[in-house]
Amino acid sequence: MSAKKKNICTIIALIALGVFLVIVEQTTTESSMMRSVLQLSAIYALAAVSMNLLNGFTGLFSLGHAGFMAIGAYVFAIITIPVSKKGNVYYLYGVNDILANVELQPVLALIIAGVVAAALAALIGAPVLRLKSDYFAIATLGFAEIVRIVVASSPLNTITNGSLGLKSIPGFGSFYFPFIVVVVCIAIIILLINSTYGRAFKAIREDEIAAEAMGINLASHKQMSFITSSFFAGISGALMAMYLGAITSTTFPITLTYNILLIVVIGGMGSVTGSIVAAFLVTFAKEWWLRFLDQEMIIGTFQVPFLRTGFRMVVFSIILMLVVLFWRKGLMGQKEFSWDGLVRTLKKIGGIFTGKNRKPSASEGGGASE
Amino acid sequence: MTTSIFLQYCLAGISIGSIYALIAIGYTMVYGILRLINFAHGDIFMMAAYFMIFAMVDHMIPWQISMVLMILATIALGVVIEKVAYKPLRTAPRMSIMISAIGVSYLLQNLATYLFSALPKQYPSIPVLNQTIWLGDVSTSIATFITPIITIAFVILLMLLIRYTKVGMAMRAVSKDFETARLMGIKINTVISVTFAIGCFLAAVGSMLYFTPRPSVFPLAGSLPGLKCFVAAVFGGIGSIPGAVLGGFVIGLSETFIKAAGYSEFSDVFTFILLIAVLMVKPTGLFGEKLMEKV
């Protein structure tokens, strides 16, 4: 396929996605499943890509993502709750004087949410990034827990409303809002990954000592990756707050980090397109397609075994385990989506059905496009 | 604060600290051998509590037998997890095996939610452990009083096992150098299984002592104690058993006194700040051995 043809294909695909969104917007109602799951998937896609920047591209295994999302969400909520509704939200503790008249535009607030998350990342990054792999993971996990406890603690009652959480957070307004924000953010991340900094990140992932020998400043690059990742995690947290409309500290448990990690692993550590595809697949499966697993089902007089509340999540965790154990590369491995790869995969799949080309390579199965 | 209240807090702190120590040993031993943070350990501890409920409440088995069954089931669970989730990844990068451990933890939490529902369940009361006794003018339950004794007894047994038996020697060899130990004819897989079995045994005992004085068990009940015990293991120097015990006591005591001082919201914050501080100042912990980075 020539470069020109590929560009045309890409443009057509993007237009098709855009048209798809417009169709969804036109044909579905405000409360439809399709809409909300699409929006949630987009938010998870941003969270997953920002985690992938750190875990997949820089090789720093962080488990603090939920913490940064919580910061983003809280900052966003605190500065955007309409002044008229503040009395209602902070009915128990009263609102802090400084915040009483603060009500910012959502876009500005999103950026501030990201900046605050990034600032905290910069603050803890300096000491924490000195740690090696699993110690780093556990330290960031600890940090996320600290964030969760602190935002719900009583000294911050007039700011975060303590354990009651915040509500009346303004929604998206337009259906397209989260998609635009997510696309812009992911585009920035892709530009960063394709820049010299991105190549330095990958070098650090492959071999820290070799990277250092090539003149890469480990400390500053790790710091940069950590701060950028946290910035976008903060924005995705803020989007989550807009999506949910109400947040408490329990909205961002460790399990949220695990959920995002699951998306990153299924999509492939070190593949942006993999994370995006996996975010949509996983979220759709979890929130919609596999819902039936949670309901008891009776066909005729036969009660289908196992189906009851909670089974969906068990199935999910088993899928994660299978991916981790047997399909370690995930959907994409470290590769990105390309039209050549898609054509090759389609041919391979076609070969399986028509019985042609049945070489040992067909046993690879899966849709690992390059 | 009068002396008797102070002593009461001390006793409570030592008691909870020794439970942390029991669990921390599981982390530290596994880390010493596999270089893996077994994220699932806290959830194994939680599952042990559910096994006890399953045996005693659902099947009315007397507590002595339930206890034995619960310990056996927990050990089986731990060994199976190792065989299924960690063994196939032995040559994989460390990140993969850590993700696998997280996956197991996630699976166990969801499995517990599915099998036993997310609603908190009451832990069966073991009459012998719930009696109140008076030590001078300090009142306490038997569970609180005997926990440190049981812990210290097990730790001494474990140290003897590691120092004087063949398995113990094999464990020391494996944690020193995996490959060389294998070349010397040590059956790595057996040693790892034994390590997991010991860790899970201690977690099962810890679980019984932990949940007896507490009201309820829920699927996420293991994750926070699990993290705290990991902090205890890091504090004492990961790979070192006396270190884990000391770490457990330090965290248990400081937590109790922070709660006593009226800052109960922040007791967990303290634990994690302690973790980060220890990692900053002395990453190998108090008794940890220094690891050299190989190029």
XYZ file of C-alpha atoms in Angstrom:
665
model
C 0.000 0.000 0.000
C 1.430 3.381 -0.940
C 1.756 6.212 1.514
C -0.883 8.226 -0.301
C -3.379 5.400 -0.199
C -2.726 4.934 3.509
C -3.364 8.583 4.205
C -6.639 8.395 2.314
C -7.625 5.304 4.282
C -6.783 7.046 7.559
C -8.810 10.107 6.639
C -11.758 7.967 5.571
C -11.576 5.985 8.811
C -11.483 9.158 10.919
C -14.409 10.634 8.999
C -16.295 7.372 9.449
C -15.694 7.524 13.208
C -16.841 11.137 13.258
C -19.979 10.282 11.264
C -20.604 7.380 13.621
C -20.516 9.744 16.602
C -22.879 12.153 14.842
C -25.274 9.308 14.076
C -25.165 8.188 17.693
C -25.784 11.758 18.829
C -28.747 12.143 16.465
C -30.423 8.793 16.907
C -30.081 8.066 20.598
C -31.607 9.731 23.608
C -29.774 11.492 26.384
C -29.842 8.496 28.679
C -29.017 5.750 26.203
C -26.479 3.062 27.017
C -24.577 3.667 23.797
C -23.862 7.281 24.620
C -22.735 6.855 28.163
C -20.604 3.787 27.423
C -18.920 5.552 24.505
C -18.101 8.506 26.725
C -16.838 6.310 29.527
C -14.697 4.351 27.052
C -13.137 7.565 25.795
C -12.273 8.588 29.357
C -10.744 5.187 30.041
C -8.837 5.453 26.767
C -7.185 8.669 27.948
C -6.444 7.172 31.364
C -4.995 4.046 29.739
C -2.860 5.946 27.240
C -1.464 8.168 29.975
C -0.665 5.110 32.072
C 0.888 3.439 29.053
C 3.176 6.434 28.558
C 4.686 5.676 31.938
C 4.356 1.889 32.235
C 4.658 0.831 28.637
C 6.897 3.447 27.046
C 9.185 4.482 29.895
C 9.183 1.176 31.733
C 8.297 2.740 35.085
C 5.715 0.524 36.673
C 3.459 2.972 38.468
C 0.348 2.015 40.407
C -0.594 5.515 41.464
C -2.889 6.344 38.606
C -6.094 6.372 40.614
C -4.477 8.847 42.997
C -3.727 11.334 40.238
C -7.180 10.848 38.766
C -8.647 11.555 42.185
C -6.655 14.775 42.432
C -7.788 15.859 38.978
C -11.393 15.021 39.735
C -11.413 16.811 43.080
C -9.658 19.915 41.801
C -12.040 20.082 38.876
C -15.079 19.602 41.070
C -13.978 22.161 43.665
C -13.493 24.929 41.129
C -16.469 24.255 38.877
C -19.391 23.550 41.211
C -21.799 26.435 40.496
C -21.779 29.100 43.193
C -25.551 28.864 43.520
C -25.335 25.172 44.418
C -22.408 25.386 46.814
C -24.596 25.886 49.849
C -26.424 22.730 48.970
C -23.282 20.673 48.398
C -21.410 21.826 51.489
C -24.524 21.795 53.633
C -22.845 20.119 56.580
C -19.455 21.774 56.898
C -19.923 25.049 55.013
C -17.693 26.146 52.194
C -14.239 27.638 52.555
C -14.286 31.418 52.127
C -11.699 31.358 49.358
C -13.812 29.009 47.289
C -17.196 30.521 47.968
C -17.256 32.564 44.759
C -15.120 30.426 42.504
C -16.745 29.011 39.403
C -14.546 28.451 36.376
C -15.125 27.398 32.791
C -14.865 23.620 32.300
C -12.003 23.819 29.774
C -9.931 26.082 32.007
C -10.793 23.916 34.991
C -9.678 20.788 33.111
C -6.288 22.321 32.498
C -5.980 23.437 36.119
C -6.928 19.925 37.258
C -4.182 18.487 35.070
C -1.659 21.058 36.257
C -2.336 20.381 39.931
C -1.968 16.632 39.379
C 1.263 17.268 37.479
C 2.555 19.579 40.213
C 2.010 16.901 42.836
C 3.702 14.402 40.563
C 6.678 16.743 40.302
C 6.750 17.052 44.068
C 6.759 13.344 44.837
C 8.541 12.372 41.640
C 11.949 13.605 42.706
C 12.283 11.194 45.620
C 10.082 8.340 44.378
C 11.631 8.016 40.931
C 14.943 7.041 42.489
C 13.396 3.737 43.476
C 13.771 0.592 41.427
C 10.930 -1.197 39.648
C 8.748 -2.852 42.276
C 9.628 -0.428 45.049
C 8.506 2.354 42.731
C 5.246 0.504 42.136
C 4.542 0.105 45.816
C 5.526 3.690 46.639
C 3.150 5.080 44.015
C 0.452 2.737 45.249
C 1.023 4.081 48.746
C 0.827 7.619 47.417
C -2.535 6.903 45.779
C -3.841 5.604 49.097
C -2.546 8.692 50.908
C -4.371 10.920 48.424
C -7.564 9.009 48.948
C -7.350 9.227 52.727
C -6.343 12.886 52.765
C -9.147 14.110 50.495
C -11.681 12.426 52.744
C -10.135 13.645 55.992
C -11.754 16.140 58.325
C -9.250 19.041 58.100
C -10.240 19.421 54.446
C -13.963 19.344 55.156
C -14.618 22.857 53.889
C -12.748 22.180 50.661
C -13.392 18.562 49.702
C -16.505 18.083 51.816
C -14.778 15.242 53.677
C -16.214 11.798 53.334
C -19.501 13.116 51.943
C -17.863 13.811 48.602
C -18.837 16.418 46.059
C -21.874 16.566 43.834
C -23.537 18.967 41.374
C -20.420 18.855 39.219
C -21.294 20.301 35.800
C -21.725 17.676 33.085
C -20.312 17.614 29.581
C -22.862 19.969 28.054
C -22.309 18.672 24.569
C -22.148 14.973 23.724
C -18.913 15.578 21.799
C -17.039 17.340 24.589
C -15.242 14.330 26.117
C -14.286 12.980 22.691
C -12.716 16.256 21.631
C -10.751 16.556 24.876
C -9.601 12.940 24.693
C -8.559 13.186 21.047
C -6.576 16.368 21.689
C -4.854 14.875 24.748
C -3.991 11.591 23.036
C -2.695 13.488 20.013
C -0.357 15.425 22.313
C 0.829 12.190 23.915
C 1.474 10.652 20.478
C 3.458 13.711 19.423
C 5.501 13.425 22.604
C 6.136 9.712 22.024
C 7.285 10.327 18.455
C 9.621 13.134 19.479
C 13.211 12.721 20.629
C 11.900 12.625 24.195
C 9.709 9.673 23.302
C 12.659 7.837 21.839
C 14.611 8.574 24.993
C 11.736 7.106 27.047
C 11.845 3.925 24.995
C 15.611 3.729 25.403
C 15.166 3.970 29.179
C 12.592 1.202 29.038
C 14.887 -1.110 27.106
C 18.001 -0.595 29.171
C 18.592 2.160 31.704
C 22.326 1.760 31.805
C 22.730 1.755 28.031
C 20.423 4.770 27.789
C 22.510 6.623 30.329
C 25.647 5.718 28.407
C 24.100 7.271 25.294
C 23.835 10.570 27.126
C 20.195 10.465 28.208
C 19.624 12.190 31.516
C 17.704 9.456 33.342
C 16.390 11.568 36.196
C 14.995 14.384 34.092
C 13.450 12.100 31.465
C 11.797 9.884 34.043
C 10.531 12.978 35.788
C 9.162 14.327 32.521
C 7.372 11.096 31.717
C 5.932 10.882 35.223
C 4.702 14.481 35.205
C 3.171 14.239 31.727
C 1.461 10.993 32.570
C 0.047 12.475 35.770
C -1.116 15.597 33.958
C -3.247 13.529 31.604
C -4.341 11.239 34.407
C -5.578 14.376 36.174
C -7.521 15.416 33.093
C -9.052 11.968 32.724
C -10.006 12.099 36.385
C -11.655 15.483 35.809
C -13.558 14.055 32.841
C -14.614 11.187 35.067
C -15.954 13.709 37.584
C -17.929 15.433 34.810
C -19.223 12.081 33.618
C -20.326 10.922 37.064
C -21.556 14.273 38.370
C -20.728 13.236 41.934
C -17.529 11.915 43.448
C -16.292 10.650 46.781
C -12.898 9.334 47.743
C -14.155 5.782 47.155
C -14.715 6.583 43.468
C -10.969 6.171 43.004
C -9.918 2.971 44.752
C -6.869 0.868 43.935
C -9.198 -1.262 41.854
C -9.535 1.625 39.430
C -5.784 1.519 38.845
C -6.068 -2.238 38.313
C -8.892 -1.709 35.806
C -6.777 0.696 33.807
C -3.792 -1.611 34.063
C -5.998 -4.368 32.671
C -6.820 -2.196 29.676
C -3.160 -1.363 29.130
C -2.113 -5.010 29.382
C -4.848 -6.253 27.061
C -4.040 -3.536 24.542
C -0.316 -4.147 24.757
C 2.228 -2.388 26.953
C 3.790 0.197 24.698
C 1.066 0.646 22.095
C -1.130 3.737 22.087
C -3.589 2.361 19.544
C -3.686 -0.896 21.488
C -4.688 0.973 24.643
C -7.395 2.903 22.814
C -8.884 -0.182 21.181
C -8.689 -2.120 24.437
C -10.307 0.730 26.365
C -13.339 0.616 24.096
C -13.461 -3.191 23.954
C -13.075 -3.675 27.700
C -15.468 -0.907 28.676
C -18.133 -2.020 26.225
C -17.791 -5.627 27.305
C -17.815 -4.758 30.975
C -20.546 -2.152 31.023
C -22.802 -3.525 28.359
C -22.186 -6.750 26.486
C -21.381 -8.900 29.480
C -24.048 -7.434 31.748
C -26.099 -10.572 31.279
C -23.506 -12.504 33.301
C -24.697 -10.692 36.390
C -28.312 -11.715 35.958
C -29.801 -15.071 36.666
C -31.059 -16.631 33.478
C -33.574 -19.377 33.015
C -33.952 -21.019 29.625
C -37.117 -23.108 29.709
C -36.841 -24.869 33.018
C -33.069 -24.949 32.957
C -31.317 -22.432 35.139
C -27.997 -21.486 33.630
C -25.386 -22.169 36.303
C -22.972 -19.598 37.738
C -24.886 -16.540 36.539
C -25.435 -14.181 39.420
C -24.190 -10.849 40.711
C -20.436 -10.611 40.555
C -19.849 -13.269 37.921
C -19.055 -10.638 35.296
C -16.061 -9.396 37.262
C -14.843 -12.951 37.849
C -14.956 -13.582 34.104
C -13.091 -10.351 33.624
C -10.335 -11.184 36.031
C -9.968 -14.614 34.432
C -9.600 -12.964 31.023
C -6.904 -10.711 32.485
C -5.081 -13.723 33.928
C -5.274 -15.574 30.605
C -3.888 -12.571 28.762
C -1.087 -12.180 31.283
C -0.165 -15.865 31.218
C -0.612 -16.911 27.618
C -0.781 -13.817 25.480
C 1.676 -11.549 27.142
C 1.869 -9.097 24.247
C -1.820 -8.262 24.354
C -3.623 -7.078 21.251
C -0.813 -5.060 19.750
C 2.358 -5.780 21.693
C 4.620 -2.782 21.257
C 3.398 -2.107 17.746
C 1.000 0.521 16.522
C -1.931 0.113 14.198
C -1.126 0.354 10.488
C -3.047 -0.402 7.328
C -0.416 -2.880 6.133
C -0.742 -4.784 9.368
C -4.529 -4.786 9.091
C -4.403 -6.134 5.520
C -1.976 -8.846 6.581
C -4.130 -9.851 9.530
C -7.256 -9.922 7.382
C -5.474 -12.112 4.834
C -4.351 -14.429 7.575
C -7.866 -14.691 8.966
C -9.231 -15.173 5.424
C -6.664 -17.911 4.924
C -7.946 -19.746 7.959
C -11.499 -19.732 6.618
C -10.738 -20.656 3.007
C -8.211 -23.266 4.007
C -5.480 -21.619 1.959
C -2.141 -20.455 3.311
C -2.520 -22.800 6.196
C 1.028 -22.505 7.279
C 2.248 -22.870 10.836
C 2.104 -19.095 11.088
C -1.676 -19.298 11.124
C -1.413 -20.798 14.574
C -0.492 -17.366 15.884
C -4.219 -16.690 15.837
C -5.139 -13.357 17.368
C -5.279 -10.058 15.585
C -1.763 -8.843 16.240
C -1.501 -6.271 13.520
C 1.692 -4.421 12.989
C -3.025 9.058 80.102
C -2.797 6.781 83.097
C -0.420 3.865 83.240
C -3.129 1.278 82.853
C -4.537 2.924 79.740
C -1.042 3.248 78.365
C -0.459 -0.457 79.003
C -3.755 -1.261 77.373
C -2.697 0.556 74.222
C 0.696 -1.096 74.316
C -0.916 -4.499 74.498
C -3.307 -3.707 71.647
C -0.436 -2.345 69.566
C 1.773 -5.345 70.186
C -1.108 -7.640 69.401
C -1.985 -6.064 66.065
C 1.707 -5.655 65.337
C 2.334 -9.353 65.761
C -0.463 -10.152 63.325
C 1.144 -7.772 60.848
C 4.412 -9.558 61.516
C 2.883 -12.942 60.663
C 1.643 -11.662 57.325
C 4.785 -9.661 56.608
C 6.818 -12.858 56.886
C 4.855 -14.240 53.930
C 5.770 -11.191 51.846
C 9.362 -11.165 52.859
C 9.980 -14.861 52.225
C 8.397 -14.810 48.790
C 10.259 -11.659 47.878
C 13.513 -13.122 49.119
C 13.182 -16.097 46.816
C 11.265 -14.934 43.762
C 11.950 -11.169 43.897
C 8.194 -10.764 43.579
C 5.822 -8.602 45.583
C 3.043 -11.069 46.090
C 0.159 -8.633 45.803
C -2.212 -11.538 46.306
C -0.975 -12.232 49.836
C -3.390 -9.803 51.474
C -6.223 -11.407 49.563
C -5.138 -14.891 50.590
C -5.422 -13.585 54.146
C -8.962 -12.404 53.339
C -9.872 -15.732 51.706
C -8.693 -17.536 54.851
C -11.282 -15.569 56.810
C -13.990 -16.633 54.359
C -12.895 -20.261 54.577
C -13.372 -20.061 58.328
C -16.843 -18.558 57.896
C -17.668 -21.192 55.318
C -16.664 -24.020 57.623
C -17.961 -22.722 60.937
C -21.051 -20.736 60.027
C -22.267 -22.448 56.878
C -21.400 -26.014 57.834
C -21.425 -25.887 61.610
C -18.100 -27.614 61.981
C -16.565 -27.168 65.454
C -13.875 -24.532 65.572
C -10.934 -26.856 66.201
C -11.620 -28.824 63.032
C -12.625 -25.708 61.098
C -9.330 -24.146 61.966
C -7.356 -27.085 60.608
C -9.479 -27.215 57.452
C -9.133 -23.471 56.989
C -5.362 -23.615 57.311
C -5.137 -26.516 54.847
C -7.401 -24.758 52.349
C -5.382 -21.557 52.592
C -2.116 -23.404 52.044
C -3.638 -25.210 49.053
C -4.846 -21.904 47.640
C -1.420 -20.320 47.957
C 0.430 -23.242 46.413
C -2.050 -23.485 43.538
C -1.734 -19.762 42.861
C 2.020 -20.132 42.693
C 1.797 -23.088 40.305
C -0.773 -21.512 38.021
C 0.049 -17.832 38.003
C 3.725 -17.450 38.884
C 5.489 -20.593 37.730
C 4.830 -20.147 33.980
C 6.326 -16.659 34.196
C 9.559 -17.592 35.903
C 11.707 -16.508 32.974
C 9.495 -13.575 31.995
C 10.409 -9.960 32.791
C 9.701 -8.913 36.353
C 6.937 -6.591 35.248
C 4.926 -9.494 33.820
C 5.057 -11.509 36.993
C 4.077 -8.457 39.011
C 1.089 -7.878 36.732
C 0.225 -11.511 37.200
C 0.292 -11.033 40.972
C -1.987 -8.017 40.643
C -4.244 -10.098 38.414
C -4.477 -12.814 41.056
C -5.319 -10.246 43.699
C -8.038 -8.812 41.461
C -9.355 -12.306 40.746
C -9.485 -13.280 44.414
C -11.338 -10.096 45.347
C -13.881 -10.594 42.595
C -14.187 -14.278 43.367
C -14.869 -13.500 47.012
C -17.500 -10.951 45.978
C -19.101 -13.539 43.734
C -18.981 -16.481 46.122
C -19.664 -14.736 49.406
C -21.324 -11.463 48.262
C -19.952 -7.981 48.802
C -21.898 -7.461 52.017
C -19.813 -7.743 55.168
C -20.161 -11.077 56.942
C -19.765 -11.693 60.587
C -16.696 -13.649 61.589
C -17.606 -16.623 63.784
C -16.662 -16.079 67.375
C -14.377 -18.624 68.893
C -15.439 -18.775 72.551
C -11.990 -19.628 73.902
C -10.405 -16.623 72.219
C -13.095 -14.135 73.160
C -12.910 -14.533 76.934
C -11.877 -11.449 78.829
C -8.982 -11.697 81.195
C -7.442 -9.258 83.631
C -3.737 -8.628 83.770
C -3.306 -6.517 86.867
C -5.805 -3.737 86.148
C -5.697 -4.102 82.379
C -8.560 -6.005 80.811
C -8.146 -7.690 77.488
C -9.422 -10.597 75.452
C -7.503 -13.843 75.262
C -7.033 -13.322 71.532
C -5.199 -10.054 72.101
C -3.083 -11.598 74.813
C -2.013 -14.798 73.095
C -1.418 -13.301 69.640
C 2.120 -12.050 70.415
C 2.954 -15.344 72.129
C 1.794 -17.389 69.141
C 3.648 -15.096 66.775
C 6.914 -15.281 68.649
C 6.627 -19.049 68.923
C 6.087 -19.403 65.187
C 8.882 -17.013 64.355
C 11.328 -18.973 66.519
C 10.183 -22.233 64.904
C 10.575 -20.715 61.475
C 14.061 -19.423 62.218
C 15.067 -22.867 63.479
C 13.575 -24.428 60.355
C 15.511 -22.107 58.123
C 18.749 -22.491 60.008
C 18.869 -26.194 60.753
C 16.840 -28.186 58.263
C 17.635 -29.214 54.731
C 14.663 -27.332 53.304
C 15.748 -24.254 55.196
C 19.217 -24.500 53.800
C 17.768 -24.892 50.309
C 15.652 -21.777 50.877
C 18.657 -19.769 51.917
C 20.562 -21.007 48.896
C 17.738 -20.160 46.492
C 17.305 -16.668 47.869
C 21.049 -16.074 47.575
C 21.357 -17.177 43.980
C 18.554 -18.753 42.037
C 20.579 -20.146 39.155
C 23.481 -21.498 41.149
C 21.130 -23.175 43.599
C 19.483 -24.918 40.704
C 22.865 -26.055 39.375
C 23.637 -27.529 42.785
C 20.674 -29.830 42.388
C 18.155 -28.022 44.558
C 14.621 -28.596 43.361
C 13.625 -24.984 42.940
C 9.931 -25.660 42.491
C 9.661 -27.643 45.701
C 11.452 -24.936 47.638
C 9.169 -22.264 46.216
C 6.087 -24.322 47.021
C 7.286 -24.806 50.585
C 7.891 -21.072 50.883
C 4.376 -20.295 49.714
C 2.955 -22.949 52.024
C 4.718 -21.434 55.048
C 3.666 -17.918 54.074
C 0.047 -18.981 53.656
C 0.058 -20.959 56.889
C 1.144 -17.860 58.778
C -1.403 -15.741 56.894
C -4.136 -18.208 57.859
C -3.171 -18.073 61.536
C -2.899 -14.301 61.309
C -6.308 -14.105 59.691
C -7.937 -15.988 62.535
C -6.316 -13.807 65.160
C -7.019 -10.627 63.186
C -10.689 -11.165 62.491
C -11.730 -12.720 65.810
C -11.940 -9.398 67.677
C -13.211 -7.536 64.598
C -16.822 -7.365 63.533
C -16.854 -8.351 59.906
C -15.172 -9.666 56.785
C -15.681 -8.235 53.311
C -13.949 -8.918 49.992
C -11.640 -5.921 50.233
C -10.777 -6.573 53.870
C -7.397 -7.998 52.927
C -6.056 -5.301 50.697
C -5.232 -2.588 53.235
C -3.761 -4.904 55.906
C -1.872 -6.570 53.063
C -0.313 -3.293 52.005
C 0.553 -2.398 55.593
C 2.263 -5.716 56.080
C 4.205 -5.176 52.924
C 5.325 -1.851 54.366
C 6.355 -3.720 57.508
C 8.422 -6.108 55.407
C 10.090 -3.234 53.550
C 10.755 -1.395 56.797
C 12.560 -4.330 58.311
C 14.462 -5.060 55.132
C 12.838 -7.304 52.626
C 14.098 -10.873 52.745
C 14.816 -10.697 56.466
C 12.432 -12.471 58.852
C 13.456 -10.687 62.082
C 13.170 -7.464 60.088
C 9.600 -8.288 59.086
C 8.684 -9.017 62.691
C 10.222 -5.782 63.900
C 8.494 -3.878 61.098
C 5.177 -5.425 62.057
C 5.580 -4.356 65.687
C 6.647 -0.829 64.762
C 3.657 -0.346 62.465
C 1.203 -1.949 64.870
C 2.359 0.135 67.832
C 2.584 3.428 65.988
C -0.820 2.869 64.414
C -2.408 2.181 67.783
C -0.863 5.254 69.381
C -1.817 7.505 66.482
C -5.369 6.263 66.846
C -5.196 6.772 70.593
C -4.054 10.356 70.073
C -7.235 11.033 68.096
C -5.857 11.020 64.574
C -7.338 7.716 63.499
C -8.031 9.093 60.008
C -4.338 9.487 59.455
C -2.987 6.219 60.824
C -2.800 4.701 57.344
C -1.261 7.858 55.938
C 1.484 7.476 58.511
C 2.131 3.919 57.361
C 2.610 4.944 53.758
C 4.692 7.983 54.640
C 6.858 5.650 56.696
C 7.220 3.454 53.613
C 8.277 6.301 51.379
C 10.607 7.679 54.044
C 12.279 4.299 54.561
C 12.694 3.814 50.839
C 14.273 7.251 50.561
C 16.703 6.948 53.435
C 17.560 3.277 53.511
C 15.972 1.399 50.612
C 17.248 -1.938 51.877
C 15.406 -1.515 55.167
C 16.823 -2.056 58.632
C 18.213 -5.569 58.199
C 18.116 -5.934 54.430
C 21.140 -7.102 52.535
C 22.646 -4.777 50.013
C 21.913 -5.763 46.452
C 24.341 -4.966 43.717
C 23.040 -3.950 40.338
C 24.492 -6.223 37.683
C 25.247 -4.677 34.322
